[in-house]
RNA sequence: GGAGAGAUACCCAAGUGGUUAAGGGGCUCCCCUGCUAAGGGAGUAGAUCGAGAAAUCGGUGCGAGGGUUCGAAUCCCUCUCUCUCCGCCA
């Protein structure tokens, strides 16, 4: 959500940004919102004038009544009543216009950073760097479900009975590995100076509406029947929601937060649940990182954040690459975003395991998160990034740490969380 | 789940339809005072929107949203949260 003042003053900047994102169908909205905004301000000026009149006359009536001058009071009442109709229709107009303006402003994309590569869709995303050698062993890597089943670590058939497609039971060493990775991720982030949070796993509709669009909500969020509560799709929802409508003190910035939560997603959108396995599922767990900082620091934090994910994956011997989202693939609220992808030696390609985003001030503006500065209040920048999200991450982990005999290496940092085991074995 | 009480500024708190939302603490500034004190005075309703080059003016705002009224912190309706008691519970 951009500042309407920017749009009033520099509509060309906003239009150019829309063109860069190949959303030309939104171009007319810019002129539409400018004229609606003018209409709105005219209506507001007139209505405010009438309200001001009404307030002062009402005060006079009070004074007249106190003196017992009833007749004069009745005369004054008539004057207010005379403008009641105009005021009411102006109020309706104000409400209608501001609602429409707000709708449009929500659809107009945030101004992307100059450094974002221009491209239509994800096929034009740009690889920034590869870290680690994408290694393909000389034996065949089975599908991840097969690896897990050999280790007696997954039961999808039972999950289908209890919960349907898109769910799983993890068990034994695989379940333990899943927890170990999250616990390691938690400690990894704490060691980097982040504050650990366990947030609410359900949030109210008011918060949902603040953190995502209606379509996103429909496609992602599970609603609790008979309650005004939704299961979170990521802890970012509760973590950013926590700051809604509040004024932060400048000396508390930056907030460096890391949160754990289960995540629930309907996955109604383009893909649905189409693959057997744990790649796209209704329920997973995630360690997340969140930054709320001064505007001038957000790009520095952006790099820091995705490098933390890279460092985390490298510490588990998983090759990764960083892909920058091009202008057309960038969500409307984002200023800049990269995906961290892990190497799959089975598919011989990289696949997404995390996403790092700089939202600029757009999210803060939308949620009413402000900072009390020396020269007035301003909107902070917000960023979020995945540390790790198993069980999808287990796919990369198992494929990259698999031995020819079907056992799986446990990299050093995880061993303390795995009973000091150096590997897990099919008959372990 | 049941019963009751409450939500006003940085904090405490008064305010049951009418001119400018009491008072106290705290904080800021000034005065007095040779010494960690005490006293006197002034300021202190955040936030947000609009008009204006600016000074400034106006609107909204007493948990949220509606309603009644010329006028609502105050009356009515719905909701949220907090506290106390009872019940239930990992």
Short mmCIF file of C-alpha atoms (C1' of nucleotides) in Angstrom, two decimals, chain A residues 8 41 44-45 48 51-52 55 58-59 61-62 77 80-81 204 370, chain B residues 18-20 46-51 58-60 66 70-71 80-81:
data_model
loop_
_atom_site.label_atom_id
_atom_site.label_comp_id
_atom_site.label_asym_id
_atom_site.label_seq_id
_atom_site.Cartn_x
_atom_site.Cartn_y
_atom_site.Cartn_z
CA UNK A 8 -1.22 12.74 -6.07
CA UNK A 41 -11.57 15.99 -0.38
CA UNK A 44 -14.93 16.34 3.20
CA UNK A 45 -14.25 20.08 3.17
CA UNK A 48 -16.42 19.50 7.82
CA UNK A 51 -20.12 19.91 11.11
CA UNK A 52 -18.29 22.92 12.41
CA UNK A 55 -21.07 22.19 16.66
CA UNK A 58 -25.35 23.28 19.34
CA UNK A 59 -23.23 25.12 21.85
CA UNK A 61 -28.49 26.12 22.00
CA UNK A 62 -26.96 24.89 25.22
CA UNK A 77 -32.54 23.91 16.13
CA UNK A 80 -29.27 22.65 12.22
CA UNK A 81 -32.16 20.53 11.00
CA UNK A 204 -9.05 -12.92 14.48
CA UNK A 370 4.27 3.68 13.34
"C1'" G B 18 -25.25 21.39 27.27
"C1'" U B 19 -20.26 26.77 26.97
"C1'" U B 20 -13.33 25.01 27.55
"C1'" G B 46 -2.10 11.03 22.32
"C1'" A B 47 -3.42 9.96 17.27
"C1'" U B 48 -5.38 10.98 12.58
"C1'" C B 49 -7.71 13.43 8.18
"C1'" G B 50 -8.61 17.95 5.39
"C1'" A B 51 -7.61 23.41 4.05
"C1'" G B 58 -11.45 22.99 10.96
"C1'" G B 59 -13.24 17.58 11.20
"C1'" U B 60 -12.92 12.83 13.80
"C1'" G B 66 -23.95 1.20 15.19
"C1'" C B 70 -29.88 20.46 17.76
"C1'" G B 71 -26.00 18.37 20.96
"C1'" U B 80 -13.93 -7.00 22.14
"C1'" C B 81 -10.78 -7.00 26.14
#
